[in-house]
mmCIF file of C-alpha atoms in Angstrom:
data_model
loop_
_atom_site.group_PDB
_atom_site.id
_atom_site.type_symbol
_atom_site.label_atom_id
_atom_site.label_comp_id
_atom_site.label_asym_id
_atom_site.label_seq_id
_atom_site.Cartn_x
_atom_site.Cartn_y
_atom_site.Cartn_z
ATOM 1 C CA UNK F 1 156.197 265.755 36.451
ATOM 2 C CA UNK F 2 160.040 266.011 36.955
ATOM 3 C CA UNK F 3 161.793 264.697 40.147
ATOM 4 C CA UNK F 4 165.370 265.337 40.773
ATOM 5 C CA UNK F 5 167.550 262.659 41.752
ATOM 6 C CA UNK F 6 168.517 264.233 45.060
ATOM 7 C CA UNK F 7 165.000 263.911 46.441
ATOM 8 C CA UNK F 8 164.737 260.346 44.868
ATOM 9 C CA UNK F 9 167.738 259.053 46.748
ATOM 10 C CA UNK F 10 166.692 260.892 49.801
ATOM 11 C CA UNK F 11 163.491 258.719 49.746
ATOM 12 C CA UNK F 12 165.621 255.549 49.632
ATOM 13 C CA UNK F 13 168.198 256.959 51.864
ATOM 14 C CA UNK F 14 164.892 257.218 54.653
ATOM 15 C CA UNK F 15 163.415 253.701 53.430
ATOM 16 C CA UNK F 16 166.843 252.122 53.489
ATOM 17 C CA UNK F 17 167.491 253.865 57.600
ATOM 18 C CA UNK F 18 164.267 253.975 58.458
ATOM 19 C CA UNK F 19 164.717 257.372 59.889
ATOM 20 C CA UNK F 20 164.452 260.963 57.963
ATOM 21 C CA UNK F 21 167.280 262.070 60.444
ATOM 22 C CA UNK F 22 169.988 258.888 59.647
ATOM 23 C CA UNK F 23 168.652 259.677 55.757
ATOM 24 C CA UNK F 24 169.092 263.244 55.546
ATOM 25 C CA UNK F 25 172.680 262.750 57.501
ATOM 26 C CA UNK F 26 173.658 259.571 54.440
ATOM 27 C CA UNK F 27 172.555 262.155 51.640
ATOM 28 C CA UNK F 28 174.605 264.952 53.161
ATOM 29 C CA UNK F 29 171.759 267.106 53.452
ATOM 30 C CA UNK F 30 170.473 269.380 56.435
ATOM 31 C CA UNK F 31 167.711 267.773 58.413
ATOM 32 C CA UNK F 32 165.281 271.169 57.456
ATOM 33 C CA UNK F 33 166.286 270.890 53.892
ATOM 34 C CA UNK F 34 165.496 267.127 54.209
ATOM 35 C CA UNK F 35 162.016 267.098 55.021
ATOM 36 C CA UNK F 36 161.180 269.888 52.885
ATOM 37 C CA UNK F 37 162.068 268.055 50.198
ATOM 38 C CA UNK F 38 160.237 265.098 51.417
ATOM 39 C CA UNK F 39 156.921 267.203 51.900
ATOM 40 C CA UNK F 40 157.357 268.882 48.842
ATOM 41 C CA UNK F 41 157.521 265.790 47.283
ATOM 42 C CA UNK F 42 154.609 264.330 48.809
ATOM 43 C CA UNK F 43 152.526 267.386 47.654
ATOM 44 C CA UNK F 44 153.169 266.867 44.356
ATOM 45 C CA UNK F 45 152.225 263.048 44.111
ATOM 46 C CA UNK F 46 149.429 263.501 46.239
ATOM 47 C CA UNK F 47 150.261 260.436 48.745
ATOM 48 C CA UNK F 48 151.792 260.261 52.087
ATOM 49 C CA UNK F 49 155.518 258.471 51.117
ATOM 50 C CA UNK F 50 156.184 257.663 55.169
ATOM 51 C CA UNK F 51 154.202 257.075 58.113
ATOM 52 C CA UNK F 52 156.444 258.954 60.958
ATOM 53 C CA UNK F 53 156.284 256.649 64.272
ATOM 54 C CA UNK F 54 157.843 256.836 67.501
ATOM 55 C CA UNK F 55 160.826 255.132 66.533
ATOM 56 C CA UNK F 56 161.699 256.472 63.103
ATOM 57 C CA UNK F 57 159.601 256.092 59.895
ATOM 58 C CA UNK F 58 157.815 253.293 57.339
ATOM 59 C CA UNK F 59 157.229 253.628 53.853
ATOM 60 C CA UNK F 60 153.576 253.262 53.088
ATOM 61 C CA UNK F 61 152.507 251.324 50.137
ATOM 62 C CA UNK F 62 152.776 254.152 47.726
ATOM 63 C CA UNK F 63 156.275 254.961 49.173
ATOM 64 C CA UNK F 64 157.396 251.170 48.862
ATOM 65 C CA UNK F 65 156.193 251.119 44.931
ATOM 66 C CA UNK F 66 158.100 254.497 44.504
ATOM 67 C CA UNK F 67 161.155 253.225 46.005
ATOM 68 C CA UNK F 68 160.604 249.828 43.675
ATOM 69 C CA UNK F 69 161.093 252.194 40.719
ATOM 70 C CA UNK F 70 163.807 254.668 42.002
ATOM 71 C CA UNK F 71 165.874 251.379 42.452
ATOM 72 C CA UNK F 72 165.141 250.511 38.824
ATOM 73 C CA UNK F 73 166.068 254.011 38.192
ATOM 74 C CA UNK F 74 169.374 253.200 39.570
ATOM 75 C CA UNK F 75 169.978 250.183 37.515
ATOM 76 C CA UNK F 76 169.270 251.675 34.533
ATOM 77 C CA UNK F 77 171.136 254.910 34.978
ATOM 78 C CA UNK F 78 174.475 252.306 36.170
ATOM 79 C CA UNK F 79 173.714 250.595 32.667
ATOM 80 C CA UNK F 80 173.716 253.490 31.304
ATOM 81 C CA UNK F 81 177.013 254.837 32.509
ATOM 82 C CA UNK F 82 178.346 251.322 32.113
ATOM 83 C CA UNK F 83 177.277 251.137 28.425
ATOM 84 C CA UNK F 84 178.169 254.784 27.252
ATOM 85 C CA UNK F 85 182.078 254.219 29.292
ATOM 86 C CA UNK F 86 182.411 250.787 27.208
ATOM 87 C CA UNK F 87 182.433 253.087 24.343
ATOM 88 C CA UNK F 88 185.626 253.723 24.831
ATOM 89 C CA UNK F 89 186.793 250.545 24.963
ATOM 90 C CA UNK F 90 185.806 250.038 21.572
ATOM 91 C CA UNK F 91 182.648 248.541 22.294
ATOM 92 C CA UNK F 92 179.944 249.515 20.221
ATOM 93 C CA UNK F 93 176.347 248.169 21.972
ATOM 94 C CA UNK F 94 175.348 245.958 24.889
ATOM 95 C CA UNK F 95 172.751 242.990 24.017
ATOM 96 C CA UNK F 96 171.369 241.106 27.545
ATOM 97 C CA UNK F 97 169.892 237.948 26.927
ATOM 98 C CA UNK F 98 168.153 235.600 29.172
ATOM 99 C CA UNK F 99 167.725 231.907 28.639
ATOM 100 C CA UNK F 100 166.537 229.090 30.129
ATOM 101 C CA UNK F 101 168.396 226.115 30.397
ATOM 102 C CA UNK F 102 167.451 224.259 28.020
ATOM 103 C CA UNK F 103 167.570 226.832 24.971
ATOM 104 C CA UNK F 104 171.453 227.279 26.240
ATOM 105 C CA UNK F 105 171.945 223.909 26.231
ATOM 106 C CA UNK F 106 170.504 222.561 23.317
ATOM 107 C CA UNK F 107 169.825 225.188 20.275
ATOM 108 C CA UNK F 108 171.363 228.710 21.297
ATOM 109 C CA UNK F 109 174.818 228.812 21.057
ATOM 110 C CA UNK F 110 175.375 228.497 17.156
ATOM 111 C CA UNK F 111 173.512 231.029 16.927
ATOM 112 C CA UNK F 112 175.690 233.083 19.459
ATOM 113 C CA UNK F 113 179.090 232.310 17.735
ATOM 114 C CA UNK F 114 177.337 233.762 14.408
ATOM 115 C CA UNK F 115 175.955 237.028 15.894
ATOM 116 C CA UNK F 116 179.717 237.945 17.851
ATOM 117 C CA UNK F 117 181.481 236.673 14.954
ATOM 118 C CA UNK F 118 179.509 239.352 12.810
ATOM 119 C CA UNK F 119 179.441 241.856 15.340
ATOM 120 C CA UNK F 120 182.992 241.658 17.555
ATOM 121 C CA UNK F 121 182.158 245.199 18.973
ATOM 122 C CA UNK F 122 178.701 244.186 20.605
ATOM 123 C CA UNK F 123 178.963 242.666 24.128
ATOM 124 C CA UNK F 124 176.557 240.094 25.100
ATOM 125 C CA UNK F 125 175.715 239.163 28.661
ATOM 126 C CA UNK F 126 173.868 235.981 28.955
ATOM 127 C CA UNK F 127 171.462 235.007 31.820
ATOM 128 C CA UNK F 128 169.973 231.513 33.189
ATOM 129 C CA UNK F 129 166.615 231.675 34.329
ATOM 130 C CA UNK F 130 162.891 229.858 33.940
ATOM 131 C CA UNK F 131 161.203 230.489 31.075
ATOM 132 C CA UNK F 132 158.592 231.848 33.536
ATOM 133 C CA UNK F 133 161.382 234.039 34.438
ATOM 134 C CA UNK F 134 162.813 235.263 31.016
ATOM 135 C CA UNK F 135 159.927 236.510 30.029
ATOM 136 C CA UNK F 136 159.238 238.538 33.001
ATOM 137 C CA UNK F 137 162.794 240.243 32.435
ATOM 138 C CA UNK F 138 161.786 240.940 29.188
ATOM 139 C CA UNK F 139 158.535 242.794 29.847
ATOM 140 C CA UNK F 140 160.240 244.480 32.716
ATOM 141 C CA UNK F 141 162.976 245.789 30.377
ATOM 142 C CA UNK F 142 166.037 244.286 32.347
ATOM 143 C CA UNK F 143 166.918 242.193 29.462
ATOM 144 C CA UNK F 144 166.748 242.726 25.704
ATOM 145 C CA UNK F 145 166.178 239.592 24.285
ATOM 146 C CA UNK F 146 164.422 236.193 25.771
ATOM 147 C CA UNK F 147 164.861 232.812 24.787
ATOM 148 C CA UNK F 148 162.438 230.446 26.423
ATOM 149 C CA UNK F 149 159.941 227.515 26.221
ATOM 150 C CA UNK F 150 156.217 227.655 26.105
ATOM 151 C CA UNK F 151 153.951 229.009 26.786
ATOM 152 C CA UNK F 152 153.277 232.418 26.141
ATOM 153 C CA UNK F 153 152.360 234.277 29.168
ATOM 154 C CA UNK F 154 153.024 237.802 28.941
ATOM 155 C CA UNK F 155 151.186 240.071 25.751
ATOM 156 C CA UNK F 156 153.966 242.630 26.315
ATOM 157 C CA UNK F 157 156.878 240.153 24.566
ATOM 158 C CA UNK F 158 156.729 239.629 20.967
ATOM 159 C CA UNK F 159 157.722 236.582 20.097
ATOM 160 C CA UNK F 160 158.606 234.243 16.929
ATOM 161 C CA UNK F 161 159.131 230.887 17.021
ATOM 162 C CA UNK F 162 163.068 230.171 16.166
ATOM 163 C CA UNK F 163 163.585 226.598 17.163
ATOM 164 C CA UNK F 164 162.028 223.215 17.821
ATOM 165 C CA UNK F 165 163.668 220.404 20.097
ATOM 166 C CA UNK F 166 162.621 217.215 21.922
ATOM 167 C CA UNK F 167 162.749 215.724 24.990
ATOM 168 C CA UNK F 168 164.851 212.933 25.706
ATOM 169 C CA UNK F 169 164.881 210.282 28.608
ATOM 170 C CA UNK F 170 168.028 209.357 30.429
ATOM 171 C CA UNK F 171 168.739 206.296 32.277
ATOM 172 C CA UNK F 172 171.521 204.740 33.528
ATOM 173 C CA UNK F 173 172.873 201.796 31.799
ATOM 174 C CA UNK F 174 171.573 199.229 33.863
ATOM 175 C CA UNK F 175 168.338 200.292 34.146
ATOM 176 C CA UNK F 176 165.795 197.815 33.299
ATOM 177 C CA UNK F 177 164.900 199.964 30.196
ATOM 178 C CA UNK F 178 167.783 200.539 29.255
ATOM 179 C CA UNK F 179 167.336 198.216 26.444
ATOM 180 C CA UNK F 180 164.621 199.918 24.366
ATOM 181 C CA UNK F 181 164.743 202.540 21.690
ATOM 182 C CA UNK F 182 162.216 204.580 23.252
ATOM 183 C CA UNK F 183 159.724 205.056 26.212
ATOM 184 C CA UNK F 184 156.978 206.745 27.399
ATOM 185 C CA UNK F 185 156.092 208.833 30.116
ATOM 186 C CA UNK F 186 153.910 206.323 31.785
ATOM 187 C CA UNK F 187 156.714 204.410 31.968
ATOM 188 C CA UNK F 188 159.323 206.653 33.460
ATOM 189 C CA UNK F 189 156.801 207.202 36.527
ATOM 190 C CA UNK F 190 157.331 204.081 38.021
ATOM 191 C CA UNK F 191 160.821 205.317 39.269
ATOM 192 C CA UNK F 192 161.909 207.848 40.999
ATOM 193 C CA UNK F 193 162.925 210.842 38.857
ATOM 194 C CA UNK F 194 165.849 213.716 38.823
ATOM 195 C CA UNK F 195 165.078 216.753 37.328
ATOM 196 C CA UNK F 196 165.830 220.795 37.652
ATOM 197 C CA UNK F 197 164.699 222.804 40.085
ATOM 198 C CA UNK F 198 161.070 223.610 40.069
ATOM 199 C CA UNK F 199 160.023 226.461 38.047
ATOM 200 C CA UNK F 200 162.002 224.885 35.082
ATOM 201 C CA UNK F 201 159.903 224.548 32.033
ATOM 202 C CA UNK F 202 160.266 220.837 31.553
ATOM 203 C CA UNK F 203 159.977 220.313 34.898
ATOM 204 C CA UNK F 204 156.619 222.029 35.072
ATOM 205 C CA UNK F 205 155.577 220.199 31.950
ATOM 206 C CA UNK F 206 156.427 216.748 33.620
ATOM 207 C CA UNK F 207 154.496 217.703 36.734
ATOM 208 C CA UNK F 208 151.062 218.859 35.000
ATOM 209 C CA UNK F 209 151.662 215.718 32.628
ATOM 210 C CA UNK F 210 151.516 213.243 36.413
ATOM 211 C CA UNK F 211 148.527 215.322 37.781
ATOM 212 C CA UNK F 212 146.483 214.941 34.364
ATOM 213 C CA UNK F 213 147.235 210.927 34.706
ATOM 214 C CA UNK F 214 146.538 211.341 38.593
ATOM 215 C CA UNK F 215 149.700 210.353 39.698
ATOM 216 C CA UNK F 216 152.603 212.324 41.913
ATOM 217 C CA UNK F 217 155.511 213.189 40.135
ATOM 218 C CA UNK F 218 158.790 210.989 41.917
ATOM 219 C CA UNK F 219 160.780 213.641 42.396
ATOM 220 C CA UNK F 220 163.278 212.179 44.008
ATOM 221 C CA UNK F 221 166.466 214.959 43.758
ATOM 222 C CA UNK F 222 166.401 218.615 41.713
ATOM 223 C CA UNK F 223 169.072 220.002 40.824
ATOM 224 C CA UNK F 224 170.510 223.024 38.400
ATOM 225 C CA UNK F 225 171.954 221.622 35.223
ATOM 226 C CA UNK F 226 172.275 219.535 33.181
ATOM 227 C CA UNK F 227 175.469 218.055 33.968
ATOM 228 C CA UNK F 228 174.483 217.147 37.358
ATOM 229 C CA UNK F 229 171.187 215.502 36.195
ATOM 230 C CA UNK F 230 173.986 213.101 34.002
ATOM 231 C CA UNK F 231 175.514 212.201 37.032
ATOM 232 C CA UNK F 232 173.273 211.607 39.405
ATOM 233 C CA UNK F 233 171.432 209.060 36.850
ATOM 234 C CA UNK F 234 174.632 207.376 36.093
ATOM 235 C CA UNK F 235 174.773 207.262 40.023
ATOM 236 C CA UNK F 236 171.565 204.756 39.607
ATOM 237 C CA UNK F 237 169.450 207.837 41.734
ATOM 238 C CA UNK F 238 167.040 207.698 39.467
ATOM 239 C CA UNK F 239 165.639 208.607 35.446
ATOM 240 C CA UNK F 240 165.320 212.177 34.009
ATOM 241 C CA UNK F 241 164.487 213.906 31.388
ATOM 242 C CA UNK F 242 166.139 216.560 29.469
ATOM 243 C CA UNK F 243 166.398 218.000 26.036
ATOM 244 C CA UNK F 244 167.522 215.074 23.354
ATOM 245 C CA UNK F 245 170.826 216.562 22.045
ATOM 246 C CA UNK F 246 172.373 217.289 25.346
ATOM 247 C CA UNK F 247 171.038 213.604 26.463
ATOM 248 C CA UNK F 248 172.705 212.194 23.341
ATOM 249 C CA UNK F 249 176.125 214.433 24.390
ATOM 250 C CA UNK F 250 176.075 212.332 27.733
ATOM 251 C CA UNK F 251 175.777 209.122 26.452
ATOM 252 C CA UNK F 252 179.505 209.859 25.138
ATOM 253 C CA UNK F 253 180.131 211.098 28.843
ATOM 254 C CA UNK F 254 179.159 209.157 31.463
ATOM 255 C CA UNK F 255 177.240 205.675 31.887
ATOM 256 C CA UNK F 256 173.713 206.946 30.840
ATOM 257 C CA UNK F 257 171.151 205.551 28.103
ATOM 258 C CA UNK F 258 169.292 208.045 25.762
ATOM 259 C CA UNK F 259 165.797 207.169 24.692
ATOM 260 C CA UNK F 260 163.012 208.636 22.493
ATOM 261 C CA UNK F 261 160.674 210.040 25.049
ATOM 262 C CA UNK F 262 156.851 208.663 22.990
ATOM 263 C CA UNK F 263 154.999 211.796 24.197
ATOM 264 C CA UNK F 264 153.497 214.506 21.640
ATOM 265 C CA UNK F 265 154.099 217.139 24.233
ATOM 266 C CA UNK F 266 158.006 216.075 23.819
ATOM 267 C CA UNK F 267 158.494 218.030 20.920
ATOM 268 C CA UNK F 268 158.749 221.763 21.934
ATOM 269 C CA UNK F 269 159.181 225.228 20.441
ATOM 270 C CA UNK F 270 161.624 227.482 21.832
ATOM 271 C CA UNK F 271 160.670 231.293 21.065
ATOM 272 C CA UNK F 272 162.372 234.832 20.739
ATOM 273 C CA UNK F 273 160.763 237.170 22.567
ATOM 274 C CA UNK F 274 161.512 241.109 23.107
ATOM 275 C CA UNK F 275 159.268 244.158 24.486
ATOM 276 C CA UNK F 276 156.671 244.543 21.781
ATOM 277 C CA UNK F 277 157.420 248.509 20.603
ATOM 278 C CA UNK F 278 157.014 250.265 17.203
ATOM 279 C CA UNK F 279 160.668 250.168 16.484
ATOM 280 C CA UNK F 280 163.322 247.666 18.067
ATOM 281 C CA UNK F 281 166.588 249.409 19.543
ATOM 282 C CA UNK F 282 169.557 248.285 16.070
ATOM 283 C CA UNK F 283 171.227 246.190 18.757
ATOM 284 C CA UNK F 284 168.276 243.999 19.697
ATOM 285 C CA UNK F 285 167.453 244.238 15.649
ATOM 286 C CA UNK F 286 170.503 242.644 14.532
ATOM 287 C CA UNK F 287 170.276 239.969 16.641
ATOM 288 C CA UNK F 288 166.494 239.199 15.893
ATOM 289 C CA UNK F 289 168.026 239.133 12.444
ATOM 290 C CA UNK F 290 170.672 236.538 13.285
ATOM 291 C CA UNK F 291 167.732 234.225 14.607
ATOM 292 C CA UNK F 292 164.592 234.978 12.649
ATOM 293 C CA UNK F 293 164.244 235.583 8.319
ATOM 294 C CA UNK F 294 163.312 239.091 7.763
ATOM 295 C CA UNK F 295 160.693 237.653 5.915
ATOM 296 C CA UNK F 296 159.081 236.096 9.020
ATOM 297 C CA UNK F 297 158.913 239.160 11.187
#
């Protein structure tokens, strides 16, 4: 079923107003012509789009899911334009990657440097979300690559394994532990603790690790990044925990303590994941390359 894109920004024009009038007028189009188009369109999905009321228009459900995808529509028709101008320019391919914060802090950046030094005419855009999040954007096809945490929640990303890391503990140098090698978590829940803002992976894993020992996570402050974690510790706020090599990297920083966090579930994998399809765009190909043996996919 084709749909031109007049009609389709008509139909946001009227969402976005909330009038067919005010829509008709924004798409330069004669009121008549307007709602022809609307009832054509209509007819041909089969579902009322609007619901006309005294005072102007709403979409119904159907016409709220169809403007959900004519503003994807747009998106992808902007990268599109975006992509095919940069052409020009000498650039050659657009990778998007999203990451949590951890992967971009502790394991993803070599890897990075190595894919734009072997491929200067690629751009890569790189986003910060949860790993919740990344691998939403990935299904959904707004980025091409996702680097994230367990687990798994989505059957329409591929993924490989690519990395493993460990948590850390960070406390300031006064702190009554700051004298041991290592800790565990039971011990980090006696005081208060600083950690990202909730939807974070390790600050998921911290909270389902408290419930299953039937305590409240001390959450005293949450913040986003790293950096800020570092601070507030050395501040004497509180403890965290955070991926071991940026921990270790603040130790050199500010007045904080690194210690082995004594927890199985410390140890994590990060994963790659793209949309699972019968052939990968070359882009998205390469840069699995860069991260995973051919031998392993």
């Amino acid at each position: 079923m084709r749909h031109d894109l007049t009609t389709l920004n008509l139909v946001l024009a009227i969402e976005q107003t909330r009038s067919i009038t005010r829509g008709a007028a924004q798409e330069h189009l004669a009121l008549a012509a307007a709602s022809k188009r609307l009832s054509d369109l209509e007819s041909r999905l089969g579902v009322q789009l609007f619901e006309r009321r005294a005072r102007g228009v709403e979409p119904t459900e159907a016409g709220r899911a169809l403007v959900r995808h004519i503003r994807s529509l747009h998106a992808s028709l902007y990268a599109l334009e975006t992509e095919v101008m940069e052409f020009s320019r000498g650039i050659k391919g657009h990778l998007r990657i999203a990451s949590n914060t951890s992967a971009i802090a502790e394991c993803l950046p070599p890897y990075l440097v190595e894919f734009s030094q072997a491929h200067a005419q690629i751009r890569i855009s790189l986003e910060d979300l949860t790993s919740t999040e990344v691998q939403a954007a990935v299904a959904e096809g707004r980025a091409d690559v996702g680097i994230f945490t367990g687990p798994v929640q989505d059957n329409r990303v591929q993924t490989w394994v690519f990395a493993r890391g460990r948590l850390a503990a960070l406390v300031p140098l006064k702190h009554p532990l700051a004298n041991r090698e290592a800790v565990s978590f039971d011990d980090l829940l006696a005081y208060d603790l600083i950690g990202l803002h909730a939807g974070a992976s390790a600050q998921e894993l911290m909270r389902e690790q408290a419930a299953a020992r039937g305590q409240t996570l001390n959450a005293r402050l949450q913040v986003r990044g790293f950096d800020g974690i570092a601070q507030l510790v050395e501040s004497g706020l509180g403890v965290a925990v955070l991926p071991e090599e940026p921990a270790d990297r603040f130790t050199r920083v500010f007045g904080v303590r690194a210690l082995r966090l004594e927890e199985s579930w410390a140890e994590r994998d990060y994963y790659l994941g793209v949309l699972r399809q019968q052939r990968l765009p070359t882009v998205v190909q390469r840069f699995v390359d860069t991260l995973i043996p051919r031998d392993k996919q």
